[in-house]
Amino acid sequence: MIAFGQFLEILIGGLLSGVLYSLVALGFVLIFKASGVFNFAQGAMVLLAGLALVRTLDFLVARGLPFWAAVILGVVFAAAVMAIAAFVIERYVLGPLVNQDGLTLFMSTIGITFVLEGASQMIFGADNYPLRLFPTDAWFLFENQFPGGILVSKLDVWGGLIAGVLVTALAIFFQRTKTGRALRAVADDHTAAQSVGIPISWIWFVVWLVAGLVALVAATVWGTKLGVQFSITFLALKALPVLIIGGFTSVPGAIIGGLIIGAGEKLAEVYLGPSIGGGIEYWFGFVLALAVLMVRPQGLFGERIIERI
């Protein structure tokens, strides 16, 4: 019973941690699904959104504004910052590169990464800023069934609830709205989309804006977990195996991939780590992603791409 309780605690903790990875992966999926561009700058967007939020929150609270009002105004300001960033990226970076090949667009997002990292730290500061929007303590569940109960982080549960809401909203956006269908058309073929009157510049602004808002949501959770700091940009690397497993074009796949990676990392660290060495959670996800690539290159839920010559 004790062994099963330990297993259940590790599994639940891993699944909930995987959902936090999915919050970052959703931004990648959104931009790739809507524009066909792999956005290497998603981690930097999380950093920018988090810094804008936490610095505004600190400024307003220090001047006597109630915390809840400061949070609302901070979120609004951070969303405005992400809207400005989306406009600048579309107007001065992606706009001139319409109809260029995917490698060119990918390289442009690498440049965007360094610009966002430098600009965000230059404007808002480069320290580690604590952010406390969600509870960070834990519940002890099933104490009658298992000795000591099962430890469940409240922050991870909040992250799971937020991810569920985001997936539902994005699925409705892509499937039920005119703008969502236009985004998918642009991803399939820029030239064909332009020929039927879809404004590429507006579509790319919308998708980068929505991805920026997703980055803001991810920043609220990860900022509470780790603090808002430069290392938060490396979440992009943690999200990469999630994308590979779930599929670059699937919103639900980002969640499923995150659950697989999160649970796999925690279970491997506890049950395989003692026999093969520590640190397995840092590379387990990439090994698992490589195995999926060998069997199903488009991921478990990705769309199979068929090119006709």
GROMACS .gro file of C-alpha atoms in nm:
model
  309
    1MET     CA    1   0.000   0.000   0.000
    2ILE     CA    2   0.286   0.236   0.084
    3ALA     CA    3   0.462   0.155  -0.245
    4PHE     CA    4   0.143   0.213  -0.443
    5GLY     CA    5   0.081   0.540  -0.259
    6GLN     CA    6   0.432   0.656  -0.345
    7PHE     CA    7   0.382   0.557  -0.709
    8LEU     CA    8   0.050   0.741  -0.723
    9GLU     CA    9   0.201   1.055  -0.571
   10ILE     CA   10   0.489   1.054  -0.821
   11LEU     CA   11   0.250   0.991  -1.111
   12ILE     CA   12   0.011   1.271  -1.015
   13GLY     CA   13   0.299   1.513  -0.956
   14GLY     CA   14   0.450   1.422  -1.292
   15LEU     CA   15   0.122   1.465  -1.479
   16LEU     CA   16   0.062   1.806  -1.324
   17SER     CA   17   0.421   1.916  -1.397
   18GLY     CA   18   0.371   1.806  -1.756
   19VAL     CA   19   0.071   2.035  -1.784
   20LEU     CA   20   0.299   2.328  -1.695
   21TYR     CA   21   0.525   2.229  -1.986
   22SER     CA   22   0.218   2.225  -2.206
   23LEU     CA   23   0.140   2.588  -2.123
   24VAL     CA   24   0.462   2.686  -2.300
   25ALA     CA   25   0.416   2.432  -2.580
   26LEU     CA   26   0.074   2.579  -2.662
   27GLY     CA   27   0.241   2.900  -2.781
   28PHE     CA   28   0.460   2.704  -3.022
   29VAL     CA   29   0.164   2.505  -3.153
   30LEU     CA   30  -0.047   2.817  -3.199
   31ILE     CA   31   0.205   2.998  -3.419
   32PHE     CA   32   0.310   2.687  -3.613
   33LYS     CA   33  -0.052   2.584  -3.674
   34ALA     CA   34  -0.149   2.930  -3.793
   35SER     CA   35   0.157   3.041  -3.987
   36GLY     CA   36   0.377   2.736  -4.043
   37VAL     CA   37   0.660   2.907  -3.849
   38PHE     CA   38   0.846   2.738  -3.563
   39ASN     CA   39   0.868   3.022  -3.313
   40PHE     CA   40   1.198   2.983  -3.130
   41ALA     CA   41   1.117   3.307  -2.945
   42GLN     CA   42   0.831   3.164  -2.737
   43GLY     CA   43   1.048   3.132  -2.426
   44ALA     CA   44   1.160   3.494  -2.461
   45MET     CA   45   0.795   3.597  -2.495
   46VAL     CA   46   0.721   3.426  -2.162
   47LEU     CA   47   1.008   3.623  -2.007
   48LEU     CA   48   0.886   3.954  -2.152
   49ALA     CA   49   0.527   3.895  -2.038
   50GLY     CA   50   0.638   3.787  -1.691
   51LEU     CA   51   0.869   4.085  -1.640
   52ALA     CA   52   0.606   4.332  -1.760
   53LEU     CA   53   0.352   4.180  -1.520
   54VAL     CA   54   0.567   4.147  -1.209
   55ARG     CA   55   0.734   4.487  -1.238
   56THR     CA   56   0.399   4.661  -1.290
   57LEU     CA   57   0.252   4.467  -0.999
   58ASP     CA   58   0.539   4.566  -0.769
   59PHE     CA   59   0.514   4.931  -0.878
   60LEU     CA   60   0.140   4.955  -0.810
   61VAL     CA   61   0.145   4.766  -0.479
   62ALA     CA   62   0.432   4.984  -0.352
   63ARG     CA   63   0.208   5.288  -0.409
   64GLY     CA   64  -0.073   5.153  -0.197
   65LEU     CA   65  -0.303   5.003  -0.460
   66PRO     CA   66  -0.496   4.695  -0.340
   67PHE     CA   67  -0.335   4.372  -0.456
   68TRP     CA   68  -0.633   4.252  -0.661
   69ALA     CA   69  -0.656   4.585  -0.844
   70ALA     CA   70  -0.281   4.582  -0.905
   71VAL     CA   71  -0.311   4.232  -1.054
   72ILE     CA   72  -0.586   4.341  -1.293
   73LEU     CA   73  -0.395   4.649  -1.408
   74GLY     CA   74  -0.072   4.449  -1.430
   75VAL     CA   75  -0.232   4.187  -1.653
   76VAL     CA   76  -0.381   4.460  -1.875
   77PHE     CA   77  -0.045   4.635  -1.905
   78ALA     CA   78   0.140   4.308  -1.978
   79ALA     CA   79  -0.119   4.220  -2.244
   80ALA     CA   80  -0.066   4.565  -2.401
   81VAL     CA   81   0.310   4.503  -2.403
   82MET     CA   82   0.256   4.171  -2.583
   83ALA     CA   83   0.026   4.345  -2.834
   84ILE     CA   84   0.296   4.603  -2.908
   85ALA     CA   85   0.553   4.325  -2.945
   86ALA     CA   86   0.323   4.138  -3.185
   87PHE     CA   87   0.272   4.451  -3.395
   88VAL     CA   88   0.645   4.526  -3.416
   89ILE     CA   89   0.732   4.165  -3.501
   90GLU     CA   90   0.473   4.148  -3.778
   91ARG     CA   91   0.542   4.492  -3.922
   92TYR     CA   92   0.923   4.495  -3.920
   93VAL     CA   93   1.029   4.128  -3.918
   94LEU     CA   94   0.772   3.885  -4.057
   95GLY     CA   95   0.588   4.123  -4.290
   96PRO     CA   96   0.888   4.172  -4.521
   97LEU     CA   97   0.944   3.793  -4.521
   98VAL     CA   98   0.603   3.687  -4.653
   99ASN     CA   99   0.631   3.389  -4.893
  100GLN     CA  100   0.987   3.315  -4.785
  101ASP     CA  101   1.083   2.955  -4.704
  102GLY     CA  102   1.040   2.808  -4.358
  103LEU     CA  103   1.411   2.814  -4.273
  104THR     CA  104   1.428   3.190  -4.329
  105LEU     CA  105   1.128   3.248  -4.105
  106PHE     CA  106   1.273   3.019  -3.838
  107MET     CA  107   1.603   3.207  -3.839
  108SER     CA  108   1.413   3.533  -3.800
  109THR     CA  109   1.253   3.401  -3.480
  110ILE     CA  110   1.601   3.330  -3.341
  111GLY     CA  111   1.684   3.697  -3.397
  112ILE     CA  112   1.355   3.794  -3.231
  113THR     CA  113   1.457   3.583  -2.930
  114PHE     CA  114   1.775   3.781  -2.862
  115VAL     CA  115   1.601   4.114  -2.918
  116LEU     CA  116   1.318   4.029  -2.678
  117GLU     CA  117   1.556   3.895  -2.414
  118GLY     CA  118   1.776   4.203  -2.426
  119ALA     CA  119   1.493   4.456  -2.450
  120SER     CA  120   1.285   4.301  -2.171
  121GLN     CA  121   1.576   4.296  -1.926
  122MET     CA  122   1.691   4.643  -2.028
  123ILE     CA  123   1.344   4.791  -1.971
  124PHE     CA  124   1.217   4.591  -1.673
  125GLY     CA  125   1.536   4.469  -1.504
  126ALA     CA  126   1.736   4.147  -1.491
  127ASP     CA  127   1.694   4.028  -1.131
  128ASN     CA  128   1.492   3.733  -1.005
  129TYR     CA  129   1.148   3.879  -0.923
  130PRO     CA  130   0.913   3.665  -0.711
  131LEU     CA  131   0.555   3.642  -0.832
  132ARG     CA  132   0.280   3.513  -0.605
  133LEU     CA  133  -0.048   3.490  -0.793
  134PHE     CA  134  -0.135   3.130  -0.699
  135PRO     CA  135  -0.099   2.930  -0.377
  136THR     CA  136   0.229   2.738  -0.356
  137ASP     CA  137   0.151   2.505  -0.065
  138ALA     CA  138   0.013   2.153  -0.105
  139TRP     CA  139  -0.277   1.927  -0.017
  140PHE     CA  140  -0.241   1.592   0.155
  141LEU     CA  141  -0.504   1.369  -0.003
  142PHE     CA  142  -0.625   1.014   0.075
  143GLU     CA  143  -0.469   1.015   0.421
  144ASN     CA  144  -0.705   0.736   0.527
  145GLN     CA  145  -0.604   0.514   0.235
  146PHE     CA  146  -0.227   0.577   0.234
  147PRO     CA  147   0.003   0.647   0.532
  148GLY     CA  148   0.090   1.015   0.528
  149GLY     CA  149  -0.144   1.081   0.235
  150ILE     CA  150  -0.054   1.187  -0.118
  151LEU     CA  151   0.115   1.525  -0.166
  152VAL     CA  152  -0.042   1.737  -0.444
  153SER     CA  153   0.084   2.088  -0.526
  154LYS     CA  154  -0.190   2.350  -0.542
  155LEU     CA  155   0.009   2.546  -0.801
  156ASP     CA  156   0.025   2.244  -1.030
  157VAL     CA  157  -0.350   2.196  -0.997
  158TRP     CA  158  -0.408   2.560  -1.089
  159GLY     CA  159  -0.182   2.511  -1.390
  160GLY     CA  160  -0.387   2.211  -1.499
  161LEU     CA  161  -0.713   2.402  -1.473
  162ILE     CA  162  -0.571   2.697  -1.669
  163ALA     CA  163  -0.435   2.467  -1.938
  164GLY     CA  164  -0.774   2.301  -1.974
  165VAL     CA  165  -0.946   2.636  -2.022
  166LEU     CA  166  -0.683   2.746  -2.275
  167VAL     CA  167  -0.713   2.428  -2.482
  168THR     CA  168  -1.091   2.459  -2.493
  169ALA     CA  169  -1.075   2.827  -2.592
  170LEU     CA  170  -0.811   2.769  -2.862
  171ALA     CA  171  -0.999   2.471  -3.007
  172ILE     CA  172  -1.315   2.682  -3.038
  173PHE     CA  173  -1.112   2.969  -3.183
  174PHE     CA  174  -0.957   2.756  -3.457
  175GLN     CA  175  -1.263   2.549  -3.544
  176ARG     CA  176  -1.558   2.784  -3.497
  177THR     CA  177  -1.440   3.136  -3.582
  178LYS     CA  178  -1.377   3.298  -3.918
  179THR     CA  179  -1.039   3.428  -3.804
  180GLY     CA  180  -0.935   3.081  -3.686
  181ARG     CA  181  -1.016   2.927  -4.023
  182ALA     CA  182  -0.826   3.206  -4.195
  183LEU     CA  183  -0.524   3.132  -3.978
  184ARG     CA  184  -0.527   2.770  -4.089
  185ALA     CA  185  -0.558   2.875  -4.452
  186VAL     CA  186  -0.255   3.102  -4.422
  187ALA     CA  187  -0.054   2.818  -4.270
  188ASP     CA  188  -0.137   2.591  -4.566
  189ASP     CA  189  -0.034   2.838  -4.836
  190HIS     CA  190   0.050   3.208  -4.797
  191THR     CA  191   0.009   3.286  -5.166
  192ALA     CA  192  -0.325   3.106  -5.203
  193ALA     CA  193  -0.456   3.277  -4.888
  194GLN     CA  194  -0.362   3.618  -5.029
  195SER     CA  195  -0.528   3.535  -5.360
  196VAL     CA  196  -0.867   3.485  -5.191
  197GLY     CA  197  -0.841   3.812  -5.001
  198ILE     CA  198  -0.707   3.702  -4.661
  199PRO     CA  199  -0.486   3.983  -4.522
  200ILE     CA  200  -0.160   3.813  -4.425
  201SER     CA  201  -0.035   4.104  -4.214
  202TRP     CA  202  -0.350   4.113  -4.000
  203ILE     CA  203  -0.355   3.735  -3.960
  204TRP     CA  204   0.007   3.720  -3.847
  205PHE     CA  205  -0.051   4.004  -3.601
  206VAL     CA  206  -0.348   3.818  -3.452
  207VAL     CA  207  -0.160   3.489  -3.415
  208TRP     CA  208   0.142   3.652  -3.252
  209LEU     CA  209  -0.088   3.848  -3.023
  210VAL     CA  210  -0.272   3.534  -2.913
  211ALA     CA  211   0.060   3.353  -2.867
  212GLY     CA  212   0.177   3.647  -2.658
  213LEU     CA  213  -0.132   3.619  -2.438
  214VAL     CA  214  -0.069   3.246  -2.399
  215ALA     CA  215   0.290   3.335  -2.300
  216LEU     CA  216   0.148   3.575  -2.040
  217VAL     CA  217  -0.067   3.298  -1.892
  218ALA     CA  218   0.234   3.065  -1.884
  219ALA     CA  219   0.439   3.340  -1.717
  220THR     CA  220   0.186   3.375  -1.433
  221VAL     CA  221   0.222   3.006  -1.345
  222TRP     CA  222   0.594   2.959  -1.410
  223GLY     CA  223   0.674   3.296  -1.250
  224THR     CA  224   0.497   3.180  -0.935
  225LYS     CA  225   0.686   2.851  -0.947
  226LEU     CA  226   1.039   2.972  -1.028
  227GLY     CA  227   1.028   3.350  -1.004
  228VAL     CA  228   1.048   3.571  -1.311
  229GLN     CA  229   1.409   3.550  -1.425
  230PHE     CA  230   1.621   3.501  -1.736
  231SER     CA  231   1.632   3.122  -1.701
  232ILE     CA  232   1.260   3.111  -1.774
  233THR     CA  233   1.348   3.147  -2.143
  234PHE     CA  234   1.490   2.793  -2.136
  235LEU     CA  235   1.136   2.663  -2.097
  236ALA     CA  236   1.139   2.660  -2.476
  237LEU     CA  237   1.384   2.369  -2.464
  238LYS     CA  238   1.169   2.179  -2.213
  239ALA     CA  239   0.868   2.226  -2.439
  240LEU     CA  240   1.045   2.088  -2.748
  241PRO     CA  241   0.998   1.715  -2.671
  242VAL     CA  242   0.637   1.792  -2.579
  243LEU     CA  243   0.586   1.935  -2.927
  244ILE     CA  244   0.757   1.643  -3.098
  245ILE     CA  245   0.548   1.385  -2.916
  246GLY     CA  246   0.215   1.566  -2.935
  247GLY     CA  247   0.259   1.710  -3.284
  248PHE     CA  248   0.341   2.064  -3.393
  249THR     CA  249  -0.011   2.129  -3.522
  250SER     CA  250  -0.224   1.981  -3.246
  251VAL     CA  251  -0.349   2.186  -2.951
  252PRO     CA  252  -0.476   1.878  -2.758
  253GLY     CA  253  -0.149   1.707  -2.856
  254ALA     CA  254   0.045   1.971  -2.663
  255ILE     CA  255  -0.143   1.870  -2.348
  256ILE     CA  256  -0.109   1.495  -2.406
  257GLY     CA  257   0.259   1.533  -2.490
  258GLY     CA  258   0.313   1.734  -2.173
  259LEU     CA  259   0.142   1.467  -1.963
  260ILE     CA  260   0.358   1.194  -2.117
  261ILE     CA  261   0.681   1.389  -2.065
  262GLY     CA  262   0.595   1.503  -1.713
  263ALA     CA  263   0.491   1.161  -1.587
  264GLY     CA  264   0.776   0.986  -1.768
  265GLU     CA  265   1.040   1.219  -1.624
  266LYS     CA  266   0.925   1.181  -1.264
  267LEU     CA  267   0.881   0.803  -1.280
  268ALA     CA  268   1.215   0.755  -1.456
  269GLU     CA  269   1.395   0.976  -1.202
  270VAL     CA  270   1.259   0.779  -0.907
  271TYR     CA  271   1.264   0.424  -1.040
  272LEU     CA  272   1.549   0.430  -1.296
  273GLY     CA  273   1.765   0.710  -1.156
  274PRO     CA  274   1.921   0.511  -0.869
  275SER     CA  275   2.042   0.239  -1.108
  276ILE     CA  276   2.165   0.448  -1.404
  277GLY     CA  277   2.257   0.776  -1.234
  278GLY     CA  278   2.084   1.101  -1.142
  279GLY     CA  279   1.973   1.378  -1.372
  280ILE     CA  280   1.763   1.149  -1.588
  281GLU     CA  281   1.474   1.395  -1.589
  282TYR     CA  282   1.687   1.643  -1.786
  283TRP     CA  283   1.730   1.414  -2.086
  284PHE     CA  284   1.453   1.154  -2.059
  285GLY     CA  285   1.203   1.366  -2.253
  286PHE     CA  286   1.441   1.411  -2.546
  287VAL     CA  287   1.513   1.037  -2.567
  288LEU     CA  288   1.141   0.964  -2.564
  289ALA     CA  289   1.083   1.229  -2.833
  290LEU     CA  290   1.354   1.070  -3.047
  291ALA     CA  291   1.181   0.733  -3.016
  292VAL     CA  292   0.851   0.888  -3.128
  293LEU     CA  293   1.023   1.057  -3.424
  294MET     CA  294   1.151   0.720  -3.547
  295VAL     CA  295   0.800   0.572  -3.543
  296ARG     CA  296   0.574   0.868  -3.622
  297PRO     CA  297   0.764   1.180  -3.739
  298GLN     CA  298   0.456   1.407  -3.727
  299GLY     CA  299   0.389   1.320  -3.362
  300LEU     CA  300   0.103   1.131  -3.205
  301PHE     CA  301  -0.161   1.390  -3.299
  302GLY     CA  302   0.014   1.586  -3.575
  303GLU     CA  303  -0.119   1.614  -3.926
  304ARG     CA  304   0.049   1.395  -4.183
  305ILE     CA  305   0.199   1.618  -4.454
  306ILE     CA  306   0.166   1.488  -4.810
  307GLU     CA  307   0.360   1.674  -5.077
  308ARG     CA  308   0.262   1.619  -5.438
  309ILE     CA  309   0.515   1.672  -5.711
   0.00000   0.00000   0.00000
